CSV table of C-alpha atoms in Angstrom, one decimal:
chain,number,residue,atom,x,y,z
A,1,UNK,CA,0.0,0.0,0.0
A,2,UNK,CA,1.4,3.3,-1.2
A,3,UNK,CA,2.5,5.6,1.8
A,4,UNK,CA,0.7,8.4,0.1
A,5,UNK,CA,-2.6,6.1,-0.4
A,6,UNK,CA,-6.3,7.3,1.0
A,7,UNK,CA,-9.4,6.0,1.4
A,8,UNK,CA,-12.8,7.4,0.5
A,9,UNK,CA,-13.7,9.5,-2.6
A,10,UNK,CA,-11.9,12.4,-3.6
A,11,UNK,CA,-14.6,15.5,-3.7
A,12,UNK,CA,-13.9,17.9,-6.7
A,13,UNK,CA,-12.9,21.4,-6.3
A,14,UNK,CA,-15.8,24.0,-7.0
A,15,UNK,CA,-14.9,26.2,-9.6
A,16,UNK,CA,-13.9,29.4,-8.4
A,17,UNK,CA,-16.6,32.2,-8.8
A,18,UNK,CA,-15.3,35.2,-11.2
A,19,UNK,CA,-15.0,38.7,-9.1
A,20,UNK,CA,-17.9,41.1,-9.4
A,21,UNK,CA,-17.6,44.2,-11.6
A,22,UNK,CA,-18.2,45.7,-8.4
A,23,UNK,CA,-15.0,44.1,-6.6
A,24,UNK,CA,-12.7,44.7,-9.7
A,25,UNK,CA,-14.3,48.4,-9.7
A,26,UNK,CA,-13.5,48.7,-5.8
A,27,UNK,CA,-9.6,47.8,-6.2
A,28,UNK,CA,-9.0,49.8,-9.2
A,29,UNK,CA,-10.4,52.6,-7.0
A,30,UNK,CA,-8.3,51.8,-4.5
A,31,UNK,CA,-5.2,51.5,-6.5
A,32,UNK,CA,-6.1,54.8,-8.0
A,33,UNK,CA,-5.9,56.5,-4.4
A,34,UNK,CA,-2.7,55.3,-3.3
A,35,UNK,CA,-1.1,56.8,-6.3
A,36,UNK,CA,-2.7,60.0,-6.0
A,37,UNK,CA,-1.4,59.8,-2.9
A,38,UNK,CA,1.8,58.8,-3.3
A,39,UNK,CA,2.0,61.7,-6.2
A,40,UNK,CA,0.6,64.3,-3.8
A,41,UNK,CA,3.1,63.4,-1.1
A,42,UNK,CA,5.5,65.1,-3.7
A,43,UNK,CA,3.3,68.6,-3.8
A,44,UNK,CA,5.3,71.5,-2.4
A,45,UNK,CA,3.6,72.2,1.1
A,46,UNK,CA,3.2,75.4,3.5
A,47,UNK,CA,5.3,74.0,5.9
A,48,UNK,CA,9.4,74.4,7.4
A,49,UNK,CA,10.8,71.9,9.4
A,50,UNK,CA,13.1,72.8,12.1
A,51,UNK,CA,15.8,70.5,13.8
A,52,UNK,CA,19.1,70.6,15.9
A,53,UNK,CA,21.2,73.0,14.4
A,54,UNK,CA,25.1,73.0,14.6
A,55,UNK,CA,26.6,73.5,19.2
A,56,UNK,CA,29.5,75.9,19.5
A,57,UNK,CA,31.0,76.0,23.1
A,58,UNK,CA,31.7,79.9,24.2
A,59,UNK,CA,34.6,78.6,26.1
A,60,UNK,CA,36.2,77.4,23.2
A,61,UNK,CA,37.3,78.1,19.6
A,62,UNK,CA,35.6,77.6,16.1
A,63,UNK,CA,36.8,77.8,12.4
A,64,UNK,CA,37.3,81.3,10.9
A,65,UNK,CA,36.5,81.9,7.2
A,66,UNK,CA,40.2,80.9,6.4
A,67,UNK,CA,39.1,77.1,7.8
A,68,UNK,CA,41.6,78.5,11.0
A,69,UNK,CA,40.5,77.6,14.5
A,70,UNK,CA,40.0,80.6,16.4
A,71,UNK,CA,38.5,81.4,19.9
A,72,UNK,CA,35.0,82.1,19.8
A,73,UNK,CA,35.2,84.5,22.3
A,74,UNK,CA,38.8,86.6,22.1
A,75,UNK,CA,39.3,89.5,24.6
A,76,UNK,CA,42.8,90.6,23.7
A,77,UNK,CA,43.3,93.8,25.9
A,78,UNK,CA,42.1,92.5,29.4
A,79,UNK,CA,43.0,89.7,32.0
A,80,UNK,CA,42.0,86.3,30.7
A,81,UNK,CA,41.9,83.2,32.5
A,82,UNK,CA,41.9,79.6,31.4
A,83,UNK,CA,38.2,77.7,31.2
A,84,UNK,CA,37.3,74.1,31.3
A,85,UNK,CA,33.8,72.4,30.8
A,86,UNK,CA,31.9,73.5,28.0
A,87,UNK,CA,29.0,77.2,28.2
A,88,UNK,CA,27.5,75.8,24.7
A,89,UNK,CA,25.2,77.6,22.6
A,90,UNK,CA,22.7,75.8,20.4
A,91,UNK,CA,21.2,76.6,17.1
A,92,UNK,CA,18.0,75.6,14.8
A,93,UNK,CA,18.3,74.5,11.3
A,94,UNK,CA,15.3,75.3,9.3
A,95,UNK,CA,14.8,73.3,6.3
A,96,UNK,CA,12.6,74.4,3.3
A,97,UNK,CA,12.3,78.2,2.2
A,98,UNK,CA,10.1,80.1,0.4
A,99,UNK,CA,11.8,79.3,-3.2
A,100,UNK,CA,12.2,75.9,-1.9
A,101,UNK,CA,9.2,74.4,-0.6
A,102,UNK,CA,9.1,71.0,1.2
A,103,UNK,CA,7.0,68.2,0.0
A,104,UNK,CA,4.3,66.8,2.2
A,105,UNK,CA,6.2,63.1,2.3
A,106,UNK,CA,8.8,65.1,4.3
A,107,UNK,CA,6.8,67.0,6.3
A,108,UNK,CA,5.2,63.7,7.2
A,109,UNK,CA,8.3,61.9,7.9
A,110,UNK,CA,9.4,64.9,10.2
A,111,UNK,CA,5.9,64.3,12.3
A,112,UNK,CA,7.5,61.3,13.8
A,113,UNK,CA,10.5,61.9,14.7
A,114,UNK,CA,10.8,64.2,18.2
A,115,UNK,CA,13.8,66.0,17.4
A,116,UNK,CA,12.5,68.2,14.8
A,117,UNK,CA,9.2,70.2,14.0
A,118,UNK,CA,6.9,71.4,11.9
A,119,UNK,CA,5.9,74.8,11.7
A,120,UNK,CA,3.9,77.1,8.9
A,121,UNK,CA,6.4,78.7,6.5
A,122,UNK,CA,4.7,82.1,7.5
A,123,UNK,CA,6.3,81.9,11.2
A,124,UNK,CA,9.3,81.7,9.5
A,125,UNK,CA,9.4,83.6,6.4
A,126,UNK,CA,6.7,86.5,7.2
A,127,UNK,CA,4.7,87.2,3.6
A,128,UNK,CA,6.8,88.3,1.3
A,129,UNK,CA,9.9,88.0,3.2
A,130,UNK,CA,12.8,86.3,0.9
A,131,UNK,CA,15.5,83.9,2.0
A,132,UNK,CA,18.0,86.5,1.6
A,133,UNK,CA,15.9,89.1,4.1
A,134,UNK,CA,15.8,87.0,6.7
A,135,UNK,CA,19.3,86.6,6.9
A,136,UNK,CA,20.0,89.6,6.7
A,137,UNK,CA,17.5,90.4,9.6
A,138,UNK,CA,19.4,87.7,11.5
A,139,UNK,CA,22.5,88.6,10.6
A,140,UNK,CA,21.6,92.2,12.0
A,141,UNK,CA,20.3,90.6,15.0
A,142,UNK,CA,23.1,88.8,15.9
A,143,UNK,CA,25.7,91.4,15.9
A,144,UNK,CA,23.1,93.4,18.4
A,145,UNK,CA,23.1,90.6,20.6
A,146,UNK,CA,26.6,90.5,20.7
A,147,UNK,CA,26.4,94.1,21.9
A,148,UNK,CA,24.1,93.8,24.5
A,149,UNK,CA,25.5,90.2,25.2
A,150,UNK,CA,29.1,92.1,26.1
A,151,UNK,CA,27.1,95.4,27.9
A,152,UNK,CA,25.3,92.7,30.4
A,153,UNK,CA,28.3,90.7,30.8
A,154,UNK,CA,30.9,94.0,31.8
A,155,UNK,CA,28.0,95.4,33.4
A,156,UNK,CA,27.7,92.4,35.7
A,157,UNK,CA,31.2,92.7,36.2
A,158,UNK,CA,31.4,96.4,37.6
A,159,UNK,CA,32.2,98.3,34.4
A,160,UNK,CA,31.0,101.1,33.4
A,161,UNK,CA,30.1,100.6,29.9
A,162,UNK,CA,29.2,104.5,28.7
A,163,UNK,CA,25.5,103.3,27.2
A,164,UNK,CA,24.7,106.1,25.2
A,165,UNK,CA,21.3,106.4,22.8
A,166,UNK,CA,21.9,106.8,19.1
A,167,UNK,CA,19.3,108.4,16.4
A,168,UNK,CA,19.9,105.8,13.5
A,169,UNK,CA,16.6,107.0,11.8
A,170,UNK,CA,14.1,109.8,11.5
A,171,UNK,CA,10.7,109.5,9.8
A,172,UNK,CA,9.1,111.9,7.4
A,173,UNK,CA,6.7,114.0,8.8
A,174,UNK,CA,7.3,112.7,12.3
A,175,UNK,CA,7.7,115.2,15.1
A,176,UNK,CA,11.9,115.2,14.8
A,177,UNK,CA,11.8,115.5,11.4
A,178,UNK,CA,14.4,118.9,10.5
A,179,UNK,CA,15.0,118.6,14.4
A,180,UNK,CA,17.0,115.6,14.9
A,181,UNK,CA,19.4,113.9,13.0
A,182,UNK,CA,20.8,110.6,12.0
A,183,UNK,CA,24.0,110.2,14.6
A,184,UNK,CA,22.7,112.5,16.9
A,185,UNK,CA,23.3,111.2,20.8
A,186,UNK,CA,20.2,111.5,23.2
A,187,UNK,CA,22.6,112.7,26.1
A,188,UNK,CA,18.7,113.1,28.3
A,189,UNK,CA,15.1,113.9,28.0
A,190,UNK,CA,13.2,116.3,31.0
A,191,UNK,CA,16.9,116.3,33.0
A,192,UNK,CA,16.8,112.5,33.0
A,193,UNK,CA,20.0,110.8,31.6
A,194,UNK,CA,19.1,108.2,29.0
A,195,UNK,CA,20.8,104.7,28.6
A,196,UNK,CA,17.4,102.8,27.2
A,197,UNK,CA,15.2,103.6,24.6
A,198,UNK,CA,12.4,102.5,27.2
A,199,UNK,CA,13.5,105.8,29.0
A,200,UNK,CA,12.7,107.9,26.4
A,201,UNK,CA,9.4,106.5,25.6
A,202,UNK,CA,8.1,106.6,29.2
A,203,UNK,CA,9.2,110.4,29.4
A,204,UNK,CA,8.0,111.4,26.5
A,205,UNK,CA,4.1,109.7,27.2
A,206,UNK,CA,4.3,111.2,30.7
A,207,UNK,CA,2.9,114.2,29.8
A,208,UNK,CA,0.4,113.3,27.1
A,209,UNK,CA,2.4,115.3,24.2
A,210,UNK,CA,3.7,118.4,26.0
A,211,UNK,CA,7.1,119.9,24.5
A,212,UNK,CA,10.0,117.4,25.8
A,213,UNK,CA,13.5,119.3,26.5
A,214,UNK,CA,16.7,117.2,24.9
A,215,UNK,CA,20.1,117.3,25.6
A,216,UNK,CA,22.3,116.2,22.3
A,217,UNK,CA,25.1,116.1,20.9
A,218,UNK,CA,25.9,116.4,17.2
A,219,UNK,CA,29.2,115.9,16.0
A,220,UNK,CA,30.4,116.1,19.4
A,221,UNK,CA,29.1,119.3,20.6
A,222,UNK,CA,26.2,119.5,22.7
A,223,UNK,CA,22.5,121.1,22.1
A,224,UNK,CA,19.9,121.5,23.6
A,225,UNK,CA,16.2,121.3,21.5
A,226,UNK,CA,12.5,120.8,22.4
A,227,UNK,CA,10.3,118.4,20.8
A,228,UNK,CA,7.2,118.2,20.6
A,229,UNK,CA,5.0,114.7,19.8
A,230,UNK,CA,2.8,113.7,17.9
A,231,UNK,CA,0.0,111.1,18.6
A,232,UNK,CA,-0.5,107.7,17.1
A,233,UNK,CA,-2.9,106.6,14.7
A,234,UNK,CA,-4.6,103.6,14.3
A,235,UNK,CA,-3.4,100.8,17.2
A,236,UNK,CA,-1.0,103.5,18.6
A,237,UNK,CA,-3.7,106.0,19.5
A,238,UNK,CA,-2.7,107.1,22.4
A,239,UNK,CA,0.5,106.6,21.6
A,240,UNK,CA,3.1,109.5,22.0
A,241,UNK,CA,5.9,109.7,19.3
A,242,UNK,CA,8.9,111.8,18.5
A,243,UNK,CA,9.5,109.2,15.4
A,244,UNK,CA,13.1,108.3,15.6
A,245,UNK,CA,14.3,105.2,15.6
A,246,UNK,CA,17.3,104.4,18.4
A,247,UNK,CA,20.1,102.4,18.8
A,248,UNK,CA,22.2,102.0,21.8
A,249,UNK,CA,25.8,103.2,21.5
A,250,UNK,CA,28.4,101.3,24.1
A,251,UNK,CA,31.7,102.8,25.3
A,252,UNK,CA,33.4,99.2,26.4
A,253,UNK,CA,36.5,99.6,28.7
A,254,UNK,CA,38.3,97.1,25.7
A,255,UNK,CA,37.2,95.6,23.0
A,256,UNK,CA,35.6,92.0,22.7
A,257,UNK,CA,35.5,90.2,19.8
A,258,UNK,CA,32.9,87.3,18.6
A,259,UNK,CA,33.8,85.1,16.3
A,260,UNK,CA,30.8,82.8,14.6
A,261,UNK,CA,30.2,82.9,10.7
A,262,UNK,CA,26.7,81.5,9.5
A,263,UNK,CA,24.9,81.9,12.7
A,264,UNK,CA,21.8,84.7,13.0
A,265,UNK,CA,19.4,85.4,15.5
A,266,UNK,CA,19.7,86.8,18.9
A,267,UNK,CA,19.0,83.5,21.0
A,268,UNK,CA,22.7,83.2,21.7
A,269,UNK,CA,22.8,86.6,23.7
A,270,UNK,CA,22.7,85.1,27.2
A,271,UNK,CA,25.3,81.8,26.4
A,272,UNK,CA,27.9,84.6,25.1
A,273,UNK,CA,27.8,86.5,28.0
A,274,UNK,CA,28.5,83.5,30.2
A,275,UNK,CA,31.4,83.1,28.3
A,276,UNK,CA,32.7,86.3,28.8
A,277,UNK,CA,32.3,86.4,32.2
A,278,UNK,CA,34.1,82.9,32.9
A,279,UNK,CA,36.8,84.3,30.4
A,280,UNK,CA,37.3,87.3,32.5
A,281,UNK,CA,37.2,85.9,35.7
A,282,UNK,CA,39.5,83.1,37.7
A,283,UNK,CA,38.2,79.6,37.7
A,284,UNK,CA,35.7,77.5,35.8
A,285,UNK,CA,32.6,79.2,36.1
A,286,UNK,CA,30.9,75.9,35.8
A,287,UNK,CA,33.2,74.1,38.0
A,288,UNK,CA,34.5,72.3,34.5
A,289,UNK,CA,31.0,70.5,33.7
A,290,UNK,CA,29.1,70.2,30.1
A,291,UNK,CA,26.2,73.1,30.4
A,292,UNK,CA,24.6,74.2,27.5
A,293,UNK,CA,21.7,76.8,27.4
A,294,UNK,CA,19.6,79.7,25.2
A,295,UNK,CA,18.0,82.8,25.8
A,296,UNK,CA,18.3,86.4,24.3
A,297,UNK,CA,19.8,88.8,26.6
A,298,UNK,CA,19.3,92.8,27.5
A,299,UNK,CA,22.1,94.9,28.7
A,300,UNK,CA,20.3,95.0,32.2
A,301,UNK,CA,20.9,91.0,31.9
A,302,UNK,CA,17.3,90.0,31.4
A,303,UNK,CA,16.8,86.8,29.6
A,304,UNK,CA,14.1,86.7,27.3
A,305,UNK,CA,12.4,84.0,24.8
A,306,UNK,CA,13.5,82.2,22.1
A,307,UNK,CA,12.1,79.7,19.1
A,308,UNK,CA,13.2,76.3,18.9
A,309,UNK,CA,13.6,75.2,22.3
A,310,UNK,CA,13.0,71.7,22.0
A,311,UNK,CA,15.2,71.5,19.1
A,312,UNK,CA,18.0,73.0,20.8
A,313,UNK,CA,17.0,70.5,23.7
A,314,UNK,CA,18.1,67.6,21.7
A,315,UNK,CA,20.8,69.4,20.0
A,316,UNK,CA,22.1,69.9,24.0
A,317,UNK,CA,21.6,66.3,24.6
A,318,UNK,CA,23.6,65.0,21.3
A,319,UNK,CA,26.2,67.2,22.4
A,320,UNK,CA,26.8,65.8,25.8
A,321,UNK,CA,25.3,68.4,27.9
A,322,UNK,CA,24.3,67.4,31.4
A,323,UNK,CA,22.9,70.6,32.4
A,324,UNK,CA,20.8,73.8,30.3
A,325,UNK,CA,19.5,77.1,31.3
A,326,UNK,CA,16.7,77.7,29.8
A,327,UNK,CA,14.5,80.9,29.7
A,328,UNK,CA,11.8,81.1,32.4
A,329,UNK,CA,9.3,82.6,29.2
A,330,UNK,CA,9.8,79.5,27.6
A,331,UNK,CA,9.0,76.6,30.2
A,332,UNK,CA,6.2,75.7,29.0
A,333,UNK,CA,7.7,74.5,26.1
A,334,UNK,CA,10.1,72.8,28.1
A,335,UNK,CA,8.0,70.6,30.2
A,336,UNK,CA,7.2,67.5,29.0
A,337,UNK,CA,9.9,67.5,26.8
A,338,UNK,CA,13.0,67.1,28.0
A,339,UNK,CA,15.5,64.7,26.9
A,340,UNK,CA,17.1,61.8,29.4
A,341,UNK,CA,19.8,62.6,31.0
A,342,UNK,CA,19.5,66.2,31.0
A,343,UNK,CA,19.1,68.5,33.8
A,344,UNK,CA,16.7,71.7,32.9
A,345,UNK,CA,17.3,75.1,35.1
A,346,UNK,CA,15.1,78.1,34.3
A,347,UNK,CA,16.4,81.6,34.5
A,348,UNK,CA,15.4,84.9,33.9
A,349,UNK,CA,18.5,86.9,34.5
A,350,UNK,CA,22.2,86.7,33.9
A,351,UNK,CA,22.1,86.7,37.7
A,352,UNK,CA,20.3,83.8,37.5
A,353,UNK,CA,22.1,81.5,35.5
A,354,UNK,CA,25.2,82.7,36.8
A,355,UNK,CA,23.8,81.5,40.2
A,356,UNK,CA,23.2,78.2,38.4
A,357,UNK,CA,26.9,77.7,37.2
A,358,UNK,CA,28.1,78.7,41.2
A,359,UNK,CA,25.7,76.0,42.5
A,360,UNK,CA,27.3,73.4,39.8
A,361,UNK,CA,30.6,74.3,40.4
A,362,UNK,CA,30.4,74.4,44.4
A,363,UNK,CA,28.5,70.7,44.4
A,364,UNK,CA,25.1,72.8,46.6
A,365,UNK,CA,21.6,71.3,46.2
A,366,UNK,CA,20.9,71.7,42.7
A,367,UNK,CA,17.2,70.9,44.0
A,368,UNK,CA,16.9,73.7,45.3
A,369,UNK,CA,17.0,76.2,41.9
A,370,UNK,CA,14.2,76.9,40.2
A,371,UNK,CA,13.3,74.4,37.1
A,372,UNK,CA,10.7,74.7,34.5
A,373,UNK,CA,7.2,72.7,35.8
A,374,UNK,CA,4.0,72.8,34.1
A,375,UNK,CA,2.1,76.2,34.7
């Protein structure tokens, strides 16, 4: 008897029933989906992505536009002091532009992965702002928060850094127009000396557009002229003006030079005046350890806000950092959010942080400084 040999009668197959028009209809549908949908996964889309930019440690140097390592932060004509650890800043890469619009298969792909985001192209690239305005807007901001970066840092330090307010534009028609003048100094407004442009405003609205006395000086020799403003229209009713716009001009004890090619924005304000100050002073400011933090800086050492936290959170943690400072204006973004391993400290001042880098570097209860919770 074969091996393979069984009993009974074998029952015939039924012949398969052909698929309804309706079934073939349903799959060519189907199959007619997924490749418009695979095609418009290729459409440009109104979306940027941002991720973790490039890390550049204050304390240390970076590559010039010759490819030459140079410090970041040089202060040639004062007392130095050698640093350890690392005071890094962080940075955002934004990928897509206005000319050059993402697909919506990348913007998907970027949905899923934590380190980066997706944001509307408009919170970037304001309506009709180009590629090439925006970095020159960052490029511009930047070098002003390298000033004000150095005038918190000295200032924190006990020098007297000569802040002086600057006329870099007058509008037509505006209340200073054939008064003041492009370069002119504010030297005081009412008797008050100025250093802020906050001074001026709140002088000039205190008296609801009565004639404001100014001190100048022009070309280096002093005036003295009366203004009178004018009132705002639309959402500045009630809004006094002069209508000039105003830098501040420092008078540093020495000069302080940044170096850091193909990096805009102002978020890096507070992390450069950390550096300063540990380069000025004896010691590791941060008792040698990896920190890493973000926040624009004031020259009264206010932190303020900046975009990208999380981004720069991950770009802390892929650079080693075991502890960041970030901006009390930006917890909420933090919380929730954080990467393993990393220790979050929220700050609001230079003070602040500085008093963050003393508790790391003396080994006191780090539990005991403010971190970001959920509001």
């Amino acid at each position: 008897m074969s091996l393979f040999e069984q009993h009974g009668t074998a029952v015939p197959e039924a012949p398969r029933r052909p698929m309804s028009r309706g079934a073939i209809a349903g799959i060519w549908a189907l199959v007619v989906a997924l490749l418009a949908l695979l095609g418009m996964s290729f459409l440009p889309s109104p979306y940027v992505i941002e991720r973790p930019g490039p890390v550049y440690n204050t304390l240390g140097d970076v590559q010039d536009a010759d490819g030459a390592d140079v410090p970041l932060i040089s202060i040639p004509d004062a007392e130095t002091y050698p640093t350890e650890g690392s005071l890094d800043l962080l940075t955002v890469q934004v990928v897509g532009t206005p000319e050059q619009r993402l697909s919506w298969l990348d913007v998907g792909l970027a949905w899923f992965d934590p380190t980066k985001a997706v944001v509307p192209i408009e919170q970037i690239y304001p309506t009709g702002q180009t590629t090439k305005e925006r970095s020159v807007e960052n490029a511009t901001l930047m070098v002003d928060s390298q000033e004000d970066a150095t005038a918190a840092a000295l200032t924190h330090l006990g020098y007297d850094v000569g802040a002086r307010l600057e006329v870099a534009d007058v509008q037509a028609g505006s209340a200073a127009d054939g008064t003041l003048e492009i370069g002119d100094i504010i030297v005081s407004a009412g008797g008050t000396a100025l250093s802020d442009p906050q001074q001026l405003r709140e002088i000039i609205n205190a008296d609801a557009g009565a004639p404001v006395s100014l001190q100048i000086e022009r070309d280096g020799a002093p005036q003295s002229i009366d203004v009178t403003p004018k009132e705002g229209t639309g959402e500045a009713a009630g809004v006094w003006q002069v209508g000039v716009s105003l830098q501040v001009d420092y008078q540093f004890p020495f000069d302080v030079t940044i170096q850091l090619d193909n990096v805009g924005g102002p978020s890096a304000g507070m992390m450069f005046a950390l550096g300063m100050i540990d380069t000025l002073t004896p010691g590791e400011l941060n008792g040698g350890a990896a920190v890493a933090g973000t926040g624009t800086i004031v020259a009264d050492g206010t932190v303020g806000p900046i975009g990208g936290i999380r981004q720069k959170l991950w770009g802390a943690e892929g650079a080693g950092a075991e502890y960041f400072l970030a901006p009390s204006t930006n917890c909420d973004e933090v919380v929730g959010h954080i990467p393993d391993g990393l220790r979050v400290f929220s700050v609001s001042t230079l003070d602040d942080a500085v008093g963050v880098l003393d508790a790391i570097s003396s080994g006191s209860d780090l539990d005991a400084l403010p971190t970001c919770t959920a509001s």
